[in-house]
Coordinates of C-alpha atoms in Angstrom, one line a residue:
Chain A
M18 CA 38.4 16.4 33.0
G19 CA 38.3 17.3 29.1
N20 CA 35.4 18.3 27.2
I21 CA 34.1 18.0 23.3
T22 CA 31.8 21.0 22.0
F23 CA 28.5 19.7 19.5
I24 CA 27.7 22.5 17.0
E25 CA 24.1 21.5 15.7
H26 CA 23.3 22.6 12.4
N27 CA 21.8 26.1 13.6
G28 CA 24.7 26.8 15.7
N29 CA 23.7 25.9 18.8
Q30 CA 26.5 24.9 20.8
H31 CA 26.8 22.1 23.9
S32 CA 29.9 21.2 25.6
V33 CA 30.3 18.0 27.4
D34 CA 32.8 16.1 29.4
I35 CA 34.7 13.3 28.0
E36 CA 34.2 9.6 29.7
E37 CA 37.3 7.9 28.9
G38 CA 36.7 4.5 26.5
K39 CA 33.0 5.8 26.2
S40 CA 31.7 6.2 22.0
L41 CA 31.1 10.1 21.2
M42 CA 27.4 8.8 20.3
Q43 CA 26.8 7.3 24.0
I44 CA 28.4 11.0 25.4
A45 CA 25.9 12.8 23.0
M46 CA 22.3 10.5 23.7
D47 CA 23.6 10.5 26.9
N48 CA 23.8 14.4 27.4
G49 CA 20.7 14.7 25.1
I50 CA 22.2 16.0 22.2
P51 CA 19.7 17.2 19.4
G52 CA 20.3 15.9 16.0
V53 CA 21.7 12.2 17.2
D54 CA 19.1 8.9 16.4
A55 CA 21.9 6.6 16.9
D56 CA 18.9 4.1 15.6
C57 CA 21.2 0.4 15.4
G58 CA 22.5 1.3 18.9
G59 CA 26.2 1.9 17.9
E60 CA 26.3 -1.2 15.2
C61 CA 27.8 1.0 13.0
A62 CA 24.4 0.1 11.0
C63 CA 22.5 2.6 10.3
G64 CA 24.1 6.5 9.7
T65 CA 22.2 8.2 11.9
C66 CA 24.5 9.7 14.4
H67 CA 26.8 11.5 11.7
V68 CA 28.9 14.5 12.6
I69 CA 31.6 16.2 11.0
V70 CA 34.9 16.6 12.8
D71 CA 36.8 19.8 12.8
N72 CA 39.9 19.3 10.5
N73 CA 42.3 20.0 13.5
W74 CA 40.6 17.2 15.3
I75 CA 40.0 14.2 12.8
G76 CA 43.4 12.8 13.7
T77 CA 42.4 12.0 17.2
T78 CA 39.8 9.9 16.4
G79 CA 41.0 6.9 15.0
N80 CA 40.8 4.7 11.7
V81 CA 37.5 4.2 9.5
T82 CA 36.7 1.1 8.6
K83 CA 35.3 -0.4 5.2
D84 CA 31.4 -0.6 6.7
E85 CA 31.6 2.6 7.8
T86 CA 32.8 4.3 5.1
L87 CA 29.6 2.2 3.1
M88 CA 27.1 3.6 5.5
L89 CA 28.6 7.7 5.2
D90 CA 28.6 7.2 1.5
M91 CA 24.8 6.9 1.8
T92 CA 23.8 10.5 3.2
P93 CA 23.9 13.1 1.0
E94 CA 26.2 15.6 3.4
K95 CA 29.2 13.3 3.6
A96 CA 32.3 15.5 4.5
D97 CA 35.6 14.6 4.1
T98 CA 36.0 14.6 7.5
S99 CA 32.3 12.2 8.1
R100 CA 32.3 10.2 11.0
L101 CA 30.0 7.4 12.3
S102 CA 30.0 8.6 16.3
C103 CA 29.6 4.9 17.3
Q104 CA 32.7 4.4 15.8
I105 CA 34.7 6.9 17.6
S106 CA 35.9 6.0 20.9
T107 CA 36.5 8.7 22.8
S108 CA 39.7 9.6 25.3
E109 CA 41.1 12.9 27.5
D110 CA 43.4 13.3 23.9
M111 CA 40.6 15.1 22.7
D112 CA 39.9 17.9 25.3
G113 CA 39.0 20.6 23.8
M114 CA 37.5 18.8 19.9
I115 CA 34.9 19.9 18.2
V116 CA 32.3 18.1 16.1
R117 CA 29.7 19.6 13.7
L118 CA 26.5 18.1 13.2
P119 CA 24.8 17.8 9.5
E120 CA 21.4 19.7 8.9
F121 CA 19.5 16.0 8.7
Q122 CA 20.3 12.6 9.7
M123 CA 19.5 9.8 6.9
Chain B
M2 CA 17.8 -17.7 -14.1
N3 CA 16.3 -15.5 -16.2
I4 CA 17.7 -16.7 -19.4
L5 CA 15.6 -13.5 -21.3
S6 CA 17.8 -10.5 -20.0
P7 CA 20.6 -11.0 -21.9
V8 CA 18.3 -11.2 -25.0
I9 CA 16.3 -8.0 -24.0
E10 CA 19.7 -6.2 -23.5
K11 CA 21.0 -6.5 -26.8
S12 CA 18.0 -5.8 -28.4
A13 CA 17.0 -3.1 -25.8
A14 CA 18.4 -0.1 -28.4
L15 CA 15.9 -1.2 -31.0
I16 CA 12.6 -2.5 -29.5
P17 CA 11.1 -0.9 -27.0
I18 CA 10.9 -2.6 -23.5
H19 CA 7.2 -3.0 -23.8
L20 CA 7.4 -4.6 -26.8
Q21 CA 10.4 -6.8 -25.9
I22 CA 8.5 -8.1 -22.1
K23 CA 5.0 -9.3 -24.3
G24 CA 7.7 -10.9 -26.1
A25 CA 9.0 -12.9 -24.0
H26 CA 5.6 -13.3 -21.5
V27 CA 4.1 -15.1 -24.9
F28 CA 7.8 -16.9 -24.7
Q29 CA 6.6 -17.7 -21.1
K30 CA 2.9 -18.6 -22.0
V31 CA 4.3 -21.6 -24.4
K32 CA 7.1 -22.7 -22.2
K33 CA 4.4 -23.1 -20.0
G34 CA 2.4 -25.2 -22.3
I35 CA 4.9 -27.0 -24.2
V36 CA 7.9 -27.6 -22.1
K37 CA 6.2 -27.4 -18.1
G38 CA 8.7 -24.5 -16.8
K39 CA 9.0 -24.5 -13.4
P40 CA 5.1 -24.8 -12.2
I41 CA 3.9 -21.8 -10.3
P42 CA 2.6 -23.0 -6.5
V43 CA -1.6 -22.8 -5.4
F44 CA -2.4 -21.6 -2.2
K45 CA -5.5 -22.7 -0.7
E46 CA -6.2 -21.2 2.3
S47 CA -7.1 -23.0 5.0
P48 CA -7.5 -22.6 9.0
I49 CA -3.9 -22.4 10.7
P50 CA -3.7 -24.3 13.3
D51 CA -2.5 -23.3 16.5
V52 CA 1.2 -23.5 17.1
E53 CA 1.2 -25.9 20.1
S54 CA -0.2 -28.7 18.2
L55 CA 2.6 -28.7 15.4
A56 CA 6.7 -30.4 15.5
I57 CA 9.1 -27.7 16.0
E58 CA 10.3 -28.8 12.7
D59 CA 6.7 -28.9 10.7
I60 CA 6.3 -24.5 11.6
D61 CA 6.8 -23.6 7.7
V62 CA 6.1 -19.1 8.9
S63 CA 6.0 -18.7 4.4
N64 CA 3.1 -19.7 5.5
P65 CA 1.2 -16.5 2.8
F66 CA -2.4 -17.5 5.3
L67 CA -0.4 -16.7 8.9
F68 CA -0.5 -12.8 8.3
R69 CA -4.0 -13.2 6.9
Q70 CA -5.5 -14.9 9.4
N71 CA -3.4 -12.9 12.1
R72 CA -2.1 -15.7 13.6
W73 CA 1.6 -14.7 13.3
Q74 CA 2.2 -13.9 16.4
S75 CA 2.0 -17.2 18.4
Y76 CA 4.2 -18.5 15.9
F77 CA 7.5 -16.6 15.8
K78 CA 7.0 -15.9 19.9
R79 CA 7.5 -20.2 19.8
L80 CA 10.4 -20.2 17.3
R81 CA 12.0 -17.4 19.3
D82 CA 12.0 -18.9 22.5
E83 CA 12.5 -22.3 21.4
C84 CA 14.6 -22.3 18.1
P85 CA 15.5 -19.2 17.3
V86 CA 17.8 -19.9 14.7
H87 CA 15.3 -22.3 12.8
Y88 CA 14.8 -24.6 9.8
Q89 CA 11.9 -25.0 7.6
K90 CA 13.2 -28.0 4.7
N91 CA 9.5 -28.1 3.0
S92 CA 8.4 -25.3 2.6
P93 CA 6.8 -24.1 -0.8
F94 CA 9.2 -22.1 -1.5
G95 CA 12.1 -24.6 -0.8
P96 CA 14.4 -25.0 2.3
F97 CA 14.4 -22.2 4.4
W98 CA 16.0 -20.2 7.0
S99 CA 14.3 -18.2 9.9
I100 CA 16.0 -15.5 11.6
T101 CA 13.1 -14.5 14.3
R102 CA 15.0 -12.7 17.6
Y103 CA 16.5 -9.1 17.5
E104 CA 20.4 -9.5 17.7
D105 CA 20.4 -12.3 15.3
I106 CA 18.9 -10.3 12.4
M107 CA 20.7 -7.8 13.2
F108 CA 24.0 -9.7 12.9
V109 CA 22.8 -10.9 9.8
D110 CA 21.5 -8.0 8.1
K111 CA 24.9 -6.1 9.2
H112 CA 27.7 -8.7 7.2
H113 CA 27.2 -8.5 3.4
E114 CA 30.1 -10.4 3.5
L115 CA 28.6 -13.4 4.9
F116 CA 25.0 -13.3 3.2
S117 CA 23.9 -12.0 -0.2
A118 CA 20.6 -9.7 -1.1
E119 CA 21.2 -11.9 -4.5
P120 CA 19.6 -12.3 -6.5
I121 CA 16.4 -11.3 -4.6
I122 CA 14.8 -10.4 -1.1
S123 CA 12.1 -12.7 -1.2
I124 CA 11.8 -16.1 0.0
G125 CA 10.5 -17.5 -3.2
G126 CA 12.4 -16.3 -6.8
Q127 CA 10.6 -13.9 -9.1
P128 CA 8.5 -14.7 -11.9
E129 CA 10.5 -16.3 -14.8
G130 CA 11.1 -14.3 -17.4
L131 CA 10.9 -11.3 -15.4
A132 CA 13.5 -11.3 -13.2
I133 CA 14.0 -7.4 -13.2
E134 CA 17.6 -5.7 -11.5
T135 CA 16.9 -4.1 -8.2
F136 CA 19.9 -2.6 -5.8
I137 CA 18.0 -3.6 -3.0
A138 CA 18.9 -7.0 -4.0
M139 CA 22.3 -6.3 -5.1
D140 CA 25.9 -6.9 -2.8
P141 CA 28.5 -4.2 -2.9
P142 CA 29.7 -2.5 -4.6
E143 CA 27.3 -2.6 -7.8
H144 CA 24.8 -1.9 -5.3
D145 CA 26.6 1.4 -3.9
L146 CA 27.1 3.0 -7.2
Q147 CA 23.2 2.4 -8.2
R148 CA 21.8 3.6 -4.3
Q149 CA 24.1 6.6 -4.8
A150 CA 22.4 7.9 -7.5
V151 CA 18.6 7.4 -6.6
Q152 CA 18.6 8.7 -3.0
G153 CA 19.3 12.0 -3.5
V154 CA 15.2 12.1 -4.8
V155 CA 14.1 11.0 -0.3
A156 CA 16.7 12.9 0.8
P157 CA 15.8 15.0 4.0
K158 CA 17.0 18.3 1.7
N159 CA 14.6 16.9 -1.2
L160 CA 11.6 16.2 1.9
K161 CA 11.7 19.6 3.4
E162 CA 11.0 21.1 -1.0
M163 CA 8.3 18.4 -0.7
E164 CA 6.6 18.5 2.6
D165 CA 4.4 21.9 2.0
L166 CA 2.9 19.9 -1.5
I167 CA 2.3 16.4 0.4
R168 CA 1.0 18.6 3.1
S169 CA -1.6 20.4 0.8
R170 CA -2.9 17.0 -1.0
A171 CA -3.2 15.4 2.1
K172 CA -5.6 18.4 3.6
D173 CA -7.3 17.5 0.1
V174 CA -7.9 14.1 0.9
L175 CA -9.2 14.5 5.1
D176 CA -11.1 17.3 3.8
S177 CA -13.3 15.2 1.4
L178 CA -13.7 12.3 3.6
P179 CA -17.1 11.1 5.0
I180 CA -18.8 12.2 8.6
D181 CA -19.9 9.7 10.7
E182 CA -21.0 7.1 8.3
P183 CA -18.6 4.0 7.5
F184 CA -15.4 3.9 4.8
D185 CA -13.1 2.0 4.1
W186 CA -9.8 4.1 5.4
V187 CA -7.7 1.7 3.4
Q188 CA -9.4 2.8 0.0
E189 CA -10.0 6.5 0.8
V190 CA -7.1 7.4 2.7
S191 CA -4.2 5.1 2.9
I192 CA -4.4 4.2 -0.3
E193 CA -5.0 7.5 -2.3
L194 CA -2.4 9.3 0.1
T195 CA 0.1 7.4 -1.5
S196 CA -0.5 7.4 -4.7
R197 CA -0.3 11.3 -5.1
M198 CA 3.2 11.0 -3.1
L199 CA 4.6 8.7 -5.7
A200 CA 3.1 11.3 -8.5
T201 CA 4.7 13.6 -7.1
L202 CA 8.1 12.2 -6.1
F203 CA 7.6 10.5 -10.1
D204 CA 6.5 13.6 -11.4
F205 CA 3.8 11.4 -12.7
P206 CA 0.8 12.6 -14.9
Y207 CA -1.3 13.4 -11.4
E208 CA -4.8 12.5 -13.2
D209 CA -3.2 8.4 -13.7
R210 CA -2.2 8.7 -10.3
H211 CA -4.1 5.3 -9.5
K212 CA -2.0 2.9 -11.7
L213 CA 0.9 3.4 -10.0
A214 CA -0.8 1.9 -6.5
Y215 CA -2.5 -0.7 -8.7
W216 CA 1.6 -2.0 -10.9
S217 CA 3.2 -1.8 -7.5
D218 CA 0.4 -4.2 -6.1
V219 CA 0.6 -6.5 -9.0
A220 CA 4.4 -6.1 -8.8
A221 CA 4.5 -7.8 -4.8
S222 CA 2.1 -10.4 -5.2
S223 CA 3.0 -12.6 -6.9
P224 CA 2.8 -16.2 -5.9
E225 CA 6.3 -17.9 -6.4
A226 CA 8.1 -14.6 -4.8
T227 CA 5.5 -14.3 -1.7
G228 CA 2.8 -16.4 -1.6
G229 CA 0.2 -13.4 -3.1
T230 CA -2.9 -13.9 -5.5
G231 CA -1.4 -12.0 -8.3
S232 CA -1.3 -14.3 -11.3
M233 CA 1.9 -14.4 -14.4
D234 CA -0.4 -12.9 -17.4
E235 CA -1.3 -10.0 -14.6
A236 CA 2.5 -9.6 -13.8
F237 CA 3.6 -9.5 -17.7
T238 CA 1.2 -7.2 -18.3
V239 CA 1.8 -5.1 -15.7
A240 CA 5.5 -4.8 -16.5
A241 CA 4.5 -4.1 -20.1
E242 CA 1.9 -1.0 -18.6
V243 CA 5.0 0.2 -16.8
A244 CA 8.0 0.0 -19.0
K245 CA 5.8 1.6 -22.2
Q246 CA 4.5 4.9 -19.6
F247 CA 7.8 4.9 -17.7
S248 CA 9.9 5.0 -21.1
K249 CA 7.7 7.4 -22.7
L250 CA 8.4 10.0 -19.3
W251 CA 11.6 9.5 -19.3
R252 CA 12.7 10.2 -22.8
E253 CA 10.6 13.7 -22.8
K254 CA 12.5 14.6 -19.6
E255 CA 15.5 13.3 -21.1
A256 CA 13.9 15.5 -24.8
K257 CA 13.8 18.5 -22.1
K258 CA 17.1 18.1 -20.7
S259 CA 18.8 17.9 -24.4
A260 CA 17.1 21.2 -25.0
G261 CA 18.7 22.6 -22.0
E262 CA 15.7 23.0 -19.6
E263 CA 16.7 22.6 -16.0
L264 CA 15.6 19.2 -14.2
G265 CA 13.7 18.8 -11.8
F266 CA 13.9 16.7 -8.5
D267 CA 12.1 13.9 -9.3
L268 CA 13.5 10.4 -9.3
I269 CA 13.6 10.3 -13.7
S270 CA 15.5 13.7 -13.5
L271 CA 17.8 12.8 -11.1
L272 CA 18.7 9.4 -12.6
L273 CA 19.0 11.6 -15.7
A274 CA 20.9 13.6 -14.4
N275 CA 23.5 11.0 -12.8
E276 CA 27.1 9.6 -14.7
N277 CA 26.2 6.1 -13.7
T278 CA 22.7 6.4 -14.3
K279 CA 22.4 8.9 -17.4
D280 CA 21.7 5.7 -20.2
L281 CA 19.7 3.2 -17.5
I282 CA 17.0 3.2 -20.4
D283 CA 19.6 1.3 -22.1
R284 CA 19.6 -1.1 -19.0
P285 CA 15.9 -2.1 -19.6
M286 CA 15.5 -5.0 -16.5
E287 CA 17.6 -2.4 -14.4
F288 CA 15.7 0.5 -15.2
L289 CA 12.3 -1.5 -14.5
G290 CA 14.1 -2.6 -11.7
N291 CA 14.3 1.1 -10.2
I292 CA 11.1 2.4 -10.8
V293 CA 9.8 -0.7 -9.1
L294 CA 11.5 -0.6 -6.3
L295 CA 10.2 2.6 -5.7
L296 CA 7.4 2.1 -6.6
V297 CA 6.8 -1.0 -4.0
G298 CA 8.6 0.3 -1.7
G299 CA 6.8 3.7 -1.1
N300 CA 3.5 1.9 -2.1
D301 CA 2.9 -0.9 0.7
T302 CA 4.2 0.4 3.7
T303 CA 3.1 3.8 4.4
R304 CA 0.0 2.2 3.6
N305 CA -0.2 0.2 5.7
S306 CA 1.4 2.2 8.3
M307 CA -1.2 4.5 7.8
T308 CA -3.7 2.1 8.3
S309 CA -1.8 0.2 11.1
G310 CA -1.8 3.8 13.3
V311 CA -5.5 3.7 12.9
H312 CA -6.1 0.3 14.3
A313 CA -3.4 0.0 16.8
L314 CA -4.6 3.6 18.7
N315 CA -8.4 1.4 18.8
Q316 CA -6.9 -1.2 20.1
F317 CA -5.5 0.8 22.6
P318 CA -7.6 3.7 23.7
D319 CA -5.9 4.9 26.7
E320 CA -2.9 5.6 23.8
F321 CA -5.3 7.7 21.9
I322 CA -6.2 9.6 24.4
K323 CA -2.9 10.3 25.6
L324 CA -1.7 11.6 21.6
K325 CA -4.8 13.8 21.6
N326 CA -3.7 15.6 24.8
D327 CA -0.6 15.7 23.9
P328 CA 0.3 16.1 19.9
S329 CA 4.1 16.8 20.5
L330 CA 4.2 12.7 20.4
I331 CA 3.3 12.6 16.8
P332 CA 7.0 11.5 16.0
N333 CA 7.6 9.3 18.1
M334 CA 4.3 7.8 17.5
V335 CA 5.3 7.7 14.2
S336 CA 8.4 5.2 14.9
E337 CA 5.9 3.1 17.3
I338 CA 3.2 2.4 14.3
I339 CA 6.4 1.6 12.1
R340 CA 7.8 -1.2 14.8
W341 CA 4.3 -2.4 15.9
Q342 CA 3.4 -2.8 12.2
T343 CA 6.4 -4.0 10.3
P344 CA 4.6 -3.6 7.1
L345 CA 7.6 -5.6 5.2
A346 CA 7.9 -8.6 7.4
Y347 CA 11.5 -10.1 5.8
M348 CA 14.5 -9.3 4.2
R349 CA 16.0 -12.5 2.3
R350 CA 19.3 -13.2 2.2
V351 CA 22.0 -16.3 1.3
A352 CA 24.7 -17.6 3.0
K353 CA 28.4 -16.8 1.4
E354 CA 29.9 -19.4 2.9
D355 CA 28.9 -21.7 6.6
V356 CA 27.9 -19.3 9.7
T357 CA 27.1 -20.9 12.8
L358 CA 24.6 -18.4 14.0
N359 CA 22.8 -19.3 17.7
G360 CA 24.1 -23.0 18.0
Q361 CA 22.7 -23.6 14.6
T362 CA 25.0 -24.4 11.3
I363 CA 23.7 -22.6 7.9
K364 CA 25.2 -23.7 5.0
K365 CA 26.9 -22.3 1.7
G366 CA 24.1 -21.4 -0.6
D367 CA 21.4 -22.1 2.4
K368 CA 17.9 -19.3 2.3
V369 CA 18.2 -17.1 5.5
V370 CA 14.9 -15.6 6.4
M371 CA 15.2 -12.3 8.8
W372 CA 11.8 -11.5 10.0
Y373 CA 11.9 -8.2 11.3
V374 CA 8.2 -9.0 12.2
S375 CA 9.1 -11.1 14.7
G376 CA 12.4 -9.1 15.9
N377 CA 10.0 -6.6 16.5
R378 CA 7.9 -8.7 19.6
D379 CA 11.4 -9.4 20.8
E380 CA 10.6 -9.7 24.3
R381 CA 14.9 -10.0 24.9
A382 CA 15.2 -6.3 23.0
I383 CA 11.8 -4.5 23.3
D384 CA 10.5 -4.0 26.8
Q385 CA 7.0 -5.1 26.4
P386 CA 6.5 -5.6 22.8
D387 CA 3.2 -6.3 22.1
Q388 CA 2.3 -2.5 23.5
F389 CA 1.5 -0.2 22.0
M390 CA 3.2 2.9 23.7
V391 CA 2.2 6.4 22.2
D392 CA 5.4 7.5 24.2
R393 CA 7.6 4.7 24.0
K394 CA 11.4 4.5 25.0
N395 CA 13.7 4.8 22.3
A396 CA 10.9 3.8 19.8
R397 CA 13.5 4.9 16.7
K398 CA 14.6 1.6 17.8
H399 CA 12.8 -1.0 15.6
L400 CA 14.0 -3.2 12.7
S401 CA 11.7 -2.1 10.2
F402 CA 14.0 -0.4 8.1
G403 CA 16.8 -2.7 7.8
F404 CA 20.1 -2.3 8.9
G405 CA 23.3 -2.1 7.6
V406 CA 23.2 -1.4 3.7
H407 CA 20.5 -2.0 2.8
R408 CA 18.7 0.6 4.9
C409 CA 15.5 1.8 3.9
M410 CA 16.0 4.2 1.7
G411 CA 12.7 6.4 2.3
N412 CA 12.7 5.6 5.9
R413 CA 12.6 9.5 6.9
L414 CA 10.2 10.3 3.4
A415 CA 7.8 7.5 5.4
E416 CA 7.9 9.5 8.8
M417 CA 7.3 12.9 7.7
Q418 CA 4.2 11.1 6.0
L419 CA 2.6 9.8 8.1
R420 CA 3.7 13.0 11.1
I421 CA 2.1 14.8 8.3
L422 CA -1.0 12.3 8.6
W423 CA -1.1 12.4 11.9
E424 CA -1.1 16.1 12.2
E425 CA -3.8 17.2 9.7
L426 CA -6.2 14.4 11.9
L427 CA -5.9 15.3 15.4
K428 CA -6.6 19.0 14.1
R429 CA -10.0 18.2 12.0
F430 CA -10.8 15.0 13.9
D431 CA -12.4 13.8 17.6
N432 CA -12.4 10.2 17.1
I433 CA -11.7 7.5 14.4
E434 CA -13.7 4.4 15.6
V435 CA -12.8 1.0 14.0
I436 CA -16.3 -0.8 13.3
E437 CA -15.8 -3.7 11.9
D438 CA -12.2 -6.6 12.2
P439 CA -9.9 -5.7 9.9
K440 CA -9.0 -8.3 7.1
Y441 CA -5.6 -8.6 5.8
V442 CA -3.8 -9.0 3.0
Q443 CA -2.5 -12.6 1.5
S444 CA 1.5 -12.3 1.8
N445 CA 4.4 -13.9 3.5
F446 CA 6.2 -10.5 2.5
V447 CA 3.4 -7.6 3.0
K448 CA 2.3 -7.8 6.3
G449 CA -0.5 -5.4 5.3
Y450 CA -4.3 -4.9 5.2
T451 CA -7.5 -5.1 2.5
Q452 CA -9.5 -3.1 4.4
L453 CA -10.6 -1.2 7.8
M454 CA -14.0 0.1 8.3
V455 CA -14.1 3.7 10.2
K456 CA -17.2 6.4 11.2
I457 CA -14.5 9.4 12.3
T458 CA -16.2 11.9 14.1
A459 CA -15.4 16.1 13.5
K460 CA -14.1 18.0 16.4
P461 CA -16.7 20.2 17.5
S462 CA -16.2 23.8 16.2

């Protein structure tokens, strides 16, 4: 089974197991990763599960919808590889993926 | 529609905004006298009947006394259970749909392409002649540009800079409260703290801070928009005053900018620093709109949450004990307060096309009201929703901030203010006892308190 590493803004790292088909947000919540709020529960409607995907891995995370872009545009910490983790469906292709958490969720 | 805005826009460069508003006021007065424009509704209070005595189609949750008389819970429960997407065709604000379940509200809030926030988010329209333009009532893409220009002022990074100042101002207020004698929490704590906060955010003259709360109250209390107690004369007078004072503040900061001085992180400095908004003052209705939006957004909401926390802990005394035993519950309790109170009861949309929702067909052009206050008590989405639980699981899952592109911009500021308040309260006081039934605001929009009499006991030293 593959794994994904979350890196908090303060540098703390958490490695979690991939559960094929589950959203990255849900995996973060199930593993109690600090710094992910996910207020709307995965509806792409609050922007509080923001992650910044490592450049090398952004290609595996799928397309960004217009609504996701609108929500991401509302956070001042948006980077080129920002995603809402609720919109990323995890797969074994992501084994070894690194995602960073912003300092704050909006 | 507002016919004066284009005129005001064109003459903006020549005549100060506040004088133009005064002109518009005279025009409206004359118009009301001669041609009898749209009448302003008059609301006379009478006791709200038992909801079970009404036919479902006669239920009108736009009644501005529903919150004031504290009868709202049974009304919304009946709608949620029997008719979750409900049409009221004869309200004083015209016909409208009520959306009352959590999931349906989420659907409407998310789908900005189906439901427009324009021209305004209250059930009724804005006062004639005073149709300000604010991004809370704009759709993408205009909305996005305007919001991006100002959201930095309440971004968590900026808030971190302000936390110490906010805390020291909160301490001053709490240290001067009377001990063991009755006082009104709304006046002495909630209004005082939010006024201080607003003055900080706007870098507004500190000694004039009480004006900010007063202006916000007037702006949010128009009878035609929300069934409030305001008057047309007061609304125009205040709009002119806000325009005058904030134009002055703008010009002062603009002069600083021209002189090459460094700008601060207050709202106007941020607007001046942004390419899209640096000339905002030349678009007076938009300028005024942004100011009023931040005033109202930062005032009523936090003020009433500051009051409701005390009210809730008195209604659920075991929770107060739990909190005192474990102050690390404060952040979770803050979310619970915001859910339990729902300080803004709803947001309104207009259907952009025919939409079928929960078996009902909403026609293009119909008004659609998302009752957050009801969704936050929806048994289908929230466990024991009428209970106030400081350690509730998933307390952040609530509708009070809205969802989608219009999600509350100041949510982190609100949470921070409430967290600081409760941290400082628990350090000082053993008990905050509510000694009379609270008095509530007359409005279908602002769910809030006009008075909460309390007595506080100091911690034994």
